[in-house]
Short mmCIF file of C-alpha atoms and ligand atoms in Angstrom, two decimals:
data_model
loop_
_atom_site.label_atom_id
_atom_site.label_comp_id
_atom_site.label_asym_id
_atom_site.label_seq_id
_atom_site.Cartn_x
_atom_site.Cartn_y
_atom_site.Cartn_z
CA MET J 4 193.00 -10.70 84.72
CA GLY J 5 190.07 -9.52 86.82
CA ALA J 6 188.42 -12.91 86.82
CA MET J 7 191.30 -14.65 88.59
CA THR J 8 190.93 -12.31 91.54
CA ASN J 9 187.51 -13.93 91.78
CA ALA J 10 188.79 -17.46 91.34
CA ARG J 11 186.77 -20.41 92.56
CA VAL J 12 187.92 -23.88 93.53
CA LEU J 13 186.71 -27.18 92.06
CA GLY J 14 186.00 -29.01 95.30
CA LYS J 15 188.48 -31.56 96.61
CA SER J 16 190.76 -31.25 93.57
CA GLY J 17 191.86 -27.77 94.69
CA ILE J 18 191.94 -26.75 91.01
CA GLU J 19 191.31 -22.99 90.65
CA VAL J 20 189.13 -21.60 87.86
CA SER J 21 187.72 -18.21 86.89
CA SER J 22 184.44 -17.72 88.75
CA VAL J 23 182.60 -17.72 85.43
CA GLY J 24 183.64 -20.42 82.97
CA MET J 25 183.04 -20.57 79.22
CA GLY J 26 180.49 -23.07 77.96
CA CYS J 27 181.80 -23.96 74.51
CA MET J 28 178.92 -26.21 73.37
CA GLY J 29 177.09 -23.61 71.28
CA ILE J 30 180.11 -23.05 69.10
CA THR J 31 179.50 -26.28 67.22
CA HIS J 32 176.33 -27.78 68.66
CA ALA J 33 172.75 -26.95 69.66
CA SER J 34 172.97 -23.21 68.91
CA GLY J 35 172.61 -23.36 65.15
CA ASP J 36 175.03 -24.50 62.47
CA PRO J 37 178.64 -24.77 63.68
CA MET J 38 180.74 -21.61 63.57
CA PRO J 39 183.44 -21.61 60.91
CA ASP J 40 186.53 -23.22 62.51
CA ASN J 41 188.68 -20.08 62.37
CA ASP J 42 186.03 -17.92 64.02
CA ALA J 43 185.47 -20.60 66.64
CA VAL J 44 189.16 -20.73 67.53
CA GLN J 45 189.33 -16.92 67.65
CA VAL J 46 186.37 -16.55 70.01
CA ILE J 47 187.78 -19.12 72.45
CA ARG J 48 191.18 -17.38 72.40
CA ALA J 49 189.47 -14.04 72.96
CA ALA J 50 187.72 -15.54 76.00
CA HIS J 51 191.03 -16.67 77.45
CA GLU J 52 192.56 -13.25 76.85
CA MET J 53 189.73 -11.52 78.71
CA GLY J 54 190.20 -13.74 81.76
CA TYR J 55 188.33 -17.03 81.34
CA THR J 56 190.44 -19.94 82.56
CA PHE J 57 187.74 -22.64 82.64
CA PHE J 58 186.45 -24.15 79.40
CA ASP J 59 183.65 -26.68 79.11
CA THR J 60 183.27 -29.07 76.19
CA ALA J 61 182.13 -32.66 75.56
CA GLU J 62 182.82 -35.58 73.29
CA CYS J 63 179.27 -35.35 71.92
CA TYR J 64 179.16 -31.62 71.06
CA VAL J 65 179.36 -32.34 67.38
CA GLY J 66 177.60 -30.32 64.69
CA ARG J 67 177.35 -30.81 60.97
CA ARG J 68 178.88 -28.26 58.63
CA ALA J 69 177.14 -27.24 55.39
CA ASP J 70 179.50 -29.55 53.47
CA GLY J 71 178.31 -32.52 55.56
CA THR J 72 181.48 -32.95 57.63
CA GLU J 73 181.44 -33.09 61.43
CA ALA J 74 182.57 -30.14 63.55
CA HIS J 75 183.91 -31.51 66.84
CA ASN J 76 183.79 -29.05 69.73
CA GLU J 77 186.79 -30.68 71.39
CA ASP J 78 188.74 -30.13 68.20
CA VAL J 79 188.26 -26.35 68.16
CA VAL J 80 188.71 -26.08 71.94
CA GLY J 81 191.95 -28.07 71.65
CA GLU J 82 193.27 -26.00 68.78
CA ALA J 83 192.35 -22.70 70.45
CA LEU J 84 193.87 -23.55 73.83
CA ALA J 85 196.97 -25.51 72.79
CA PRO J 86 199.22 -22.42 72.99
CA VAL J 87 198.02 -21.64 76.53
CA ARG J 88 197.39 -25.19 77.75
CA ASP J 89 199.15 -24.65 81.10
CA GLU J 90 197.07 -21.57 81.91
CA VAL J 91 193.65 -23.14 81.46
CA VAL J 92 191.43 -25.80 82.96
CA ILE J 93 189.69 -27.97 80.36
CA ALA J 94 186.61 -29.97 81.28
CA THR J 95 185.12 -32.54 78.94
CA LYS J 96 182.59 -35.35 79.21
CA PHE J 97 182.05 -38.97 78.20
CA GLY J 98 179.13 -41.34 78.08
CA VAL J 99 176.67 -39.66 75.69
CA THR J 100 176.04 -39.71 71.96
CA HIS J 101 173.16 -38.10 70.09
CA ALA J 102 170.81 -40.06 67.87
CA PRO J 103 169.75 -38.32 64.62
CA ASP J 104 166.45 -37.30 66.29
CA LYS J 105 168.51 -35.55 69.04
CA THR J 106 167.68 -38.25 71.63
CA ILE J 107 170.48 -38.84 74.11
CA LEU J 108 172.05 -42.32 74.09
CA VAL J 109 174.01 -43.22 77.23
CA ASP J 110 176.90 -45.66 77.50
CA SER J 111 179.33 -45.66 80.42
CA ARG J 112 180.72 -49.16 80.09
CA PRO J 113 184.41 -49.20 81.05
CA GLU J 114 185.51 -50.12 77.53
CA THR J 115 183.51 -47.20 76.10
CA ILE J 116 185.04 -44.76 78.59
CA ARG J 117 188.52 -46.06 77.74
CA ALA J 118 187.93 -45.42 74.02
CA SER J 119 186.39 -42.00 74.75
CA VAL J 120 189.26 -40.73 76.83
CA GLU J 121 191.77 -41.49 74.07
CA GLY J 122 189.63 -39.69 71.47
CA SER J 123 189.16 -36.66 73.70
CA LEU J 124 192.88 -36.40 74.51
CA ARG J 125 193.69 -36.53 70.81
CA ARG J 126 191.13 -33.91 69.77
CA LEU J 127 192.04 -31.67 72.72
CA ARG J 128 195.74 -31.93 71.80
CA THR J 129 196.72 -32.66 75.38
CA ASP J 130 198.04 -35.50 77.54
CA HIS J 131 195.61 -34.85 80.39
CA ILE J 132 192.02 -33.76 80.95
CA ASP J 133 191.68 -31.46 83.97
CA LEU J 134 188.10 -32.39 84.79
CA TYR J 135 186.39 -35.41 83.24
CA TYR J 136 182.64 -35.74 83.69
CA GLN J 137 180.30 -38.62 83.21
CA HIS J 138 177.80 -36.74 81.01
CA ARG J 139 174.72 -38.72 82.06
CA ILE J 140 174.10 -41.60 84.44
CA ASP J 141 173.97 -44.92 82.60
CA PRO J 142 171.37 -47.06 84.39
CA LYS J 143 173.14 -50.22 83.21
CA VAL J 144 176.46 -49.37 84.89
CA GLU J 145 176.85 -49.02 88.66
CA PRO J 146 178.45 -45.79 89.93
CA GLU J 147 181.16 -47.85 91.64
CA VAL J 148 182.23 -49.24 88.26
CA VAL J 149 182.45 -45.79 86.65
CA ALA J 150 184.31 -44.44 89.68
CA GLY J 151 186.74 -47.36 89.46
CA VAL J 152 187.61 -46.43 85.87
CA MET J 153 188.08 -42.80 86.97
CA ALA J 154 190.44 -43.89 89.75
CA ASP J 155 192.54 -45.77 87.18
CA LEU J 156 192.59 -42.81 84.75
CA ILE J 157 193.67 -40.48 87.56
CA LYS J 158 196.44 -42.92 88.56
CA GLU J 159 197.59 -43.06 84.94
CA GLY J 160 197.76 -39.24 84.80
CA LYS J 161 195.23 -38.96 81.97
CA VAL J 162 192.68 -37.21 84.19
CA ARG J 163 193.27 -34.80 87.10
CA ALA J 164 189.79 -34.76 88.64
CA TRP J 165 186.36 -36.09 87.82
CA GLY J 166 182.75 -35.10 88.02
CA ILE J 167 179.21 -36.17 87.21
CA SER J 168 176.65 -34.31 85.12
CA GLU J 169 172.95 -34.49 86.03
CA THR J 170 173.71 -36.57 89.08
CA THR J 171 171.44 -37.51 91.93
CA GLU J 172 172.49 -37.45 95.57
CA ASP J 173 172.55 -41.21 95.88
CA TYR J 174 174.66 -41.71 92.76
CA LEU J 175 177.09 -39.00 93.88
CA ARG J 176 177.54 -40.55 97.31
CA ARG J 177 178.19 -44.02 95.93
CA ALA J 178 180.63 -42.76 93.30
CA ASP J 179 182.44 -40.49 95.75
CA ALA J 180 183.02 -43.38 98.15
CA VAL J 181 185.10 -45.17 95.49
CA CYS J 182 186.90 -42.24 93.84
CA PRO J 183 186.49 -38.71 95.28
CA VAL J 184 184.29 -36.54 93.07
CA SER J 185 185.38 -32.88 92.65
CA ALA J 186 182.43 -31.35 90.79
CA ILE J 187 178.95 -31.98 89.58
CA GLN J 188 177.57 -30.29 86.49
CA ASN J 189 173.81 -29.96 86.69
CA ARG J 190 171.27 -27.59 85.19
CA TYR J 191 170.96 -24.50 87.36
CA SER J 192 169.45 -21.10 86.73
CA LEU J 193 166.85 -18.76 88.15
CA MET J 194 164.31 -20.73 86.14
CA ALA J 195 165.67 -24.18 86.98
CA HIS J 196 166.71 -24.23 90.60
CA TRP J 197 165.48 -27.63 91.78
CA ASN J 198 169.08 -28.83 92.12
CA GLU J 199 169.56 -26.53 95.11
CA SER J 200 168.39 -29.62 97.01
CA LEU J 201 171.93 -30.95 96.42
CA PHE J 202 173.63 -28.08 98.28
CA PRO J 203 173.94 -29.96 101.61
CA VAL J 204 175.59 -33.03 100.08
CA LEU J 205 177.93 -30.86 98.00
CA GLU J 206 179.03 -29.09 101.18
CA GLU J 207 179.40 -32.35 103.10
CA LEU J 208 181.54 -33.98 100.38
CA ASN J 209 183.32 -30.77 99.23
CA VAL J 210 182.07 -30.91 95.65
CA ALA J 211 181.76 -27.87 93.36
CA PHE J 212 178.51 -27.15 91.49
CA VAL J 213 179.23 -26.24 87.87
CA ALA J 214 175.98 -24.74 86.59
CA PHE J 215 175.00 -25.52 83.02
CA SER J 216 172.52 -23.48 80.98
CA PRO J 217 172.82 -20.83 83.74
CA MET J 218 170.76 -18.31 81.78
CA ALA J 219 168.03 -20.81 80.91
CA ASN J 220 169.44 -21.27 77.39
CA GLY J 221 169.68 -17.52 76.92
CA PHE J 222 166.12 -16.68 78.04
CA LEU J 223 167.22 -14.79 81.16
CA THR J 224 169.31 -12.36 79.11
CA GLY J 225 166.11 -10.86 77.71
CA ALA J 226 167.62 -11.05 74.22
CA TYR J 227 165.11 -13.61 72.93
CA SER J 228 161.36 -14.17 73.07
CA HIS J 229 158.66 -16.51 71.75
CA ALA J 230 158.82 -14.47 68.54
CA THR J 231 162.50 -15.22 67.98
CA HIS J 232 163.12 -17.44 65.02
CA PHE J 233 166.12 -19.62 65.79
CA GLU J 234 167.97 -20.37 62.59
CA GLY J 235 168.46 -23.89 61.38
CA ALA J 236 167.60 -27.43 62.42
CA GLN J 237 170.72 -27.58 64.60
CA ASP J 238 169.39 -24.95 67.01
CA TYR J 239 167.88 -26.80 69.97
CA ARG J 240 166.32 -23.60 71.40
CA GLU J 241 163.46 -23.71 68.93
CA GLY J 242 160.52 -25.21 70.79
CA MET J 243 161.94 -24.95 74.33
CA PRO J 244 159.06 -24.26 76.77
CA GLN J 245 160.50 -20.96 78.00
CA TYR J 246 160.38 -19.71 74.40
CA THR J 247 156.61 -20.05 74.08
CA GLU J 248 154.05 -17.31 74.69
CA GLU J 249 152.85 -19.10 77.83
CA GLY J 250 156.40 -19.63 79.09
CA GLU J 251 157.21 -16.00 78.56
CA LYS J 252 154.03 -14.85 80.30
CA ARG J 253 154.76 -16.95 83.37
CA ALA J 254 158.27 -15.50 83.59
CA GLU J 255 157.13 -11.86 83.32
CA PRO J 256 157.28 -11.03 87.06
CA LEU J 257 160.79 -12.46 87.26
CA MET J 258 162.00 -10.56 84.20
CA ARG J 259 160.47 -7.32 85.56
CA PHE J 260 162.38 -7.72 88.83
CA LEU J 261 165.61 -8.58 87.01
CA HIS J 262 165.25 -5.35 85.00
CA GLU J 263 164.82 -3.42 88.25
CA LEU J 264 167.93 -4.98 89.80
CA ALA J 265 169.92 -4.47 86.61
CA GLY J 266 169.09 -0.77 86.78
CA LEU J 267 170.08 -0.53 90.45
CA HIS J 268 173.43 -2.24 89.86
CA SER J 269 174.19 -0.72 86.42
CA ALA J 270 174.35 -4.28 85.16
CA THR J 271 172.70 -6.34 82.41
CA LEU J 272 170.06 -9.04 82.87
CA ALA J 273 172.64 -11.70 81.99
CA GLN J 274 174.94 -10.37 84.71
CA VAL J 275 172.21 -10.23 87.36
CA SER J 276 171.09 -13.78 86.61
CA LEU J 277 174.66 -15.07 86.95
CA ALA J 278 175.43 -12.87 89.98
CA TRP J 279 172.47 -14.44 91.79
CA MET J 280 174.05 -17.91 91.70
CA LEU J 281 177.58 -16.63 92.31
CA ARG J 282 176.36 -14.95 95.50
CA LYS J 283 174.39 -18.00 96.61
CA LYS J 284 177.33 -20.32 97.22
CA PRO J 285 181.09 -19.89 96.84
CA TYR J 286 181.35 -23.28 95.15
CA VAL J 287 178.92 -22.53 92.31
CA VAL J 288 180.61 -21.91 88.94
CA PRO J 289 178.31 -20.90 86.07
CA ILE J 290 179.43 -21.75 82.54
CA PRO J 291 177.37 -19.51 80.23
CA GLY J 292 177.92 -19.97 76.53
CA SER J 293 178.21 -17.40 73.78
CA ARG J 294 179.67 -17.11 70.30
CA LYS J 295 180.20 -13.37 70.74
CA PRO J 296 183.23 -11.80 72.46
CA GLU J 297 181.25 -8.80 73.75
CA ARG J 298 178.74 -11.10 75.43
CA LEU J 299 181.51 -13.27 76.87
CA ARG J 300 183.02 -10.14 78.43
CA GLU J 301 179.63 -9.12 79.78
CA ASN J 302 179.06 -12.54 81.33
CA LEU J 303 182.49 -12.61 82.97
CA GLY J 304 181.65 -9.21 84.49
CA ALA J 305 178.85 -10.85 86.50
CA ALA J 306 181.44 -11.64 89.17
CA GLU J 307 181.67 -7.92 89.92
CA VAL J 308 177.91 -7.46 90.45
CA MET J 309 177.35 -7.58 94.20
CA LEU J 310 173.71 -8.35 94.83
CA THR J 311 172.80 -7.88 98.48
CA ASP J 312 171.53 -10.67 100.76
CA ASP J 313 168.21 -8.87 100.82
CA GLU J 314 168.02 -8.83 97.01
CA ILE J 315 168.87 -12.55 96.83
CA ALA J 316 166.15 -13.27 99.38
CA LYS J 317 163.63 -11.19 97.41
CA ILE J 318 164.46 -13.03 94.18
CA ASP J 319 164.03 -16.39 95.92
CA GLU J 320 160.74 -15.31 97.45
CA LEU J 321 159.49 -14.26 94.04
CA LEU J 322 160.62 -17.58 92.51
CA ASP J 323 158.72 -19.49 95.19
CA GLY J 324 155.47 -18.01 93.92
CA LEU J 325 156.07 -18.66 90.21
CA ASP J 326 155.22 -21.67 88.11
CA LEU J 327 157.87 -21.34 85.41
CA MET J 328 158.25 -23.36 82.25
CA VAL J 329 161.79 -24.28 81.30
CA PHE J 330 163.59 -26.82 79.17
CA GLY J 331 165.15 -29.72 81.04
CA GLY J 332 162.59 -30.35 83.62
CA HIS J 333 159.45 -29.80 85.31
CA ALA J 334 157.80 -26.52 85.99
CA VAL J 335 159.42 -25.20 89.14
CA ARG J 336 156.82 -25.47 91.90
N1 LIG E 24 176.14 -31.12 81.10
C1 LIG E 24 175.16 -30.97 80.26
O1 LIG E 24 174.38 -31.86 80.02
C2 LIG E 24 175.01 -29.64 79.55
C3 LIG E 24 173.82 -29.32 78.89
C4 LIG E 24 173.70 -28.08 78.28
C5 LIG E 24 174.77 -27.17 78.34
N2 LIG E 24 175.93 -27.53 78.98
C6 LIG E 24 177.07 -26.60 79.09
O2 LIG E 24 176.61 -25.34 79.57
C7 LIG E 24 177.00 -24.31 78.68
C8 LIG E 24 175.99 -23.18 78.65
O3 LIG E 24 174.70 -23.67 78.43
P1 LIG E 24 173.70 -23.20 77.26
O4 LIG E 24 174.45 -22.69 76.10
O5 LIG E 24 172.74 -24.31 77.09
O6 LIG E 24 172.85 -22.02 77.94
P2 LIG E 24 173.11 -20.55 78.50
O7 LIG E 24 174.54 -20.34 78.80
O8 LIG E 24 172.10 -20.38 79.56
O9 LIG E 24 172.67 -19.64 77.27
C9 LIG E 24 173.41 -19.56 76.10
C10 LIG E 24 172.64 -18.73 75.09
O10 LIG E 24 172.53 -17.38 75.53
C11 LIG E 24 173.05 -16.49 74.55
N3 LIG E 24 173.82 -15.51 75.32
C12 LIG E 24 174.94 -15.75 76.04
N4 LIG E 24 175.36 -14.64 76.68
C13 LIG E 24 174.48 -13.67 76.35
C14 LIG E 24 174.35 -12.30 76.70
N5 LIG E 24 175.22 -11.73 77.53
N6 LIG E 24 173.30 -11.60 76.18
C15 LIG E 24 172.42 -12.18 75.36
N7 LIG E 24 172.47 -13.47 74.99
C16 LIG E 24 173.49 -14.21 75.48
C17 LIG E 24 173.90 -17.31 73.62
O11 LIG E 24 173.77 -16.88 72.27
P3 LIG E 24 175.03 -16.35 71.43
O12 LIG E 24 175.98 -17.48 71.29
O13 LIG E 24 174.42 -15.92 70.14
O14 LIG E 24 175.58 -15.21 72.24
C18 LIG E 24 173.31 -18.70 73.75
O15 LIG E 24 172.27 -18.88 72.84
C19 LIG E 24 177.19 -25.02 77.33
O16 LIG E 24 178.05 -24.31 76.48
C20 LIG E 24 177.75 -26.35 77.76
O17 LIG E 24 179.15 -26.25 77.91
C21 LIG E 24 176.05 -28.74 79.59
#
C-alpha cells in the first residue's frame, strides 16, 4: 500500500489517512445521474484496494435514480466499506440539504444534528463516524453551540473527531475553544487558493486542511473544456465559470505551465495539480473524486510526484498574475 507510506495526520486527532483521499460525492451527486449501486460499491472497494484509506461523503450527497428513488452516497460508501471498516477513515457531514433548485439550505440546530448523526450511522453501517464535519456554517447557530454537540457526540463514542467545512478563521477559533477541531474542509485548488490565508491559524491550532474540489471540479485535469457537454440535469459542472470560453482563456497560461511540468515529471496534469498542494503543507489532504478506477489510481499517484521548491514558487508567481474564473468564489486576484 504505497499510499500509507505517505500517510498524513488529521490534526489533533492523530488519525492517519492516505495522503490523497477519495471524494465520493460524484458517485451519486453533482456529477451526473447516480452510478448504478453495484458499480458504485465496486469502485469504492477498488479505491480501498489500491491504497485509499480516507473516504469523504455527506448526508446531503443524494441523487435521483431514473426510477425516481433516492441514491444516498452514505449508503453506497457504507456498503462498500463495511467489510474493511477497521482499515478506513470515514468522514461525513451534517447541516446541509439541497432545495430542488440546488440551493443549499443550512440547519445546524442541536436537534437537527442529533437526528443527522443517527441517520448517517445507520446508512454507513457503523457505530462511529471517524470525522464529522459541519458542512456549512449556520448563521443562526453559534459555533460554541455546535461545538458543544460535537463534544457530547465524541464523549458518547459516536464521533472520533470533528471538522468544519467552508469555515472562517473566527468561526474556527471559537469552535476550537469549546471542542478541539481536527480538520477543516474548504475549497482549495490551483484555481481557488484564497483559503491559503488560513494556513497560519491551522498551524497554530494543529488543524488539517482537507481540500475539496482540488482539481477545480475536474478542470485542472485538462480532460474537459467549454465545449464539453455534461450529461444530465444532475451534473453541476454545466455552467461553472471555469467551463466557459472566457474561463478557459484566462486559465491558458496556467494550463500551459502544468503541461510543461507534467512532461518534466512524467506525470499527468491531475497529478501535478494535486502534487502542488501536497508539497505546500504536510497537513493538506486533497480529496479528488472520480467514478473511474484508472483515474483514482492516477490521482493517488500524485503523492509520488516531487515538485521542487523552485517549481512551486514559479507556479505561485504565475497564479499571482492571473485573474481566474472558478466556481465557488470570486476570481482569484
Ligand atoms: N465540503 C464541501 O462543501 C464539498 C464541496 C464539493 C466537493 N466536496 C468533496 O470533494 C470531493 C472532490 O470534489 P469535486 O468532485 O467537486 O472536484 P474534483 O475532485 O476537483 O474533480 C472531480 C472531477 O474530475 C474528474 N476527474 C477526476 N480525476 C480525474 C483524472 N485523473 N483525469 C480526468 N478527470 C478526472 C471526475 O470525473 P470522473 O468521475 O468522470 O472521473 C470529476 O468530474 C467530492 O467528492 C466531495 O467529497 C466537498
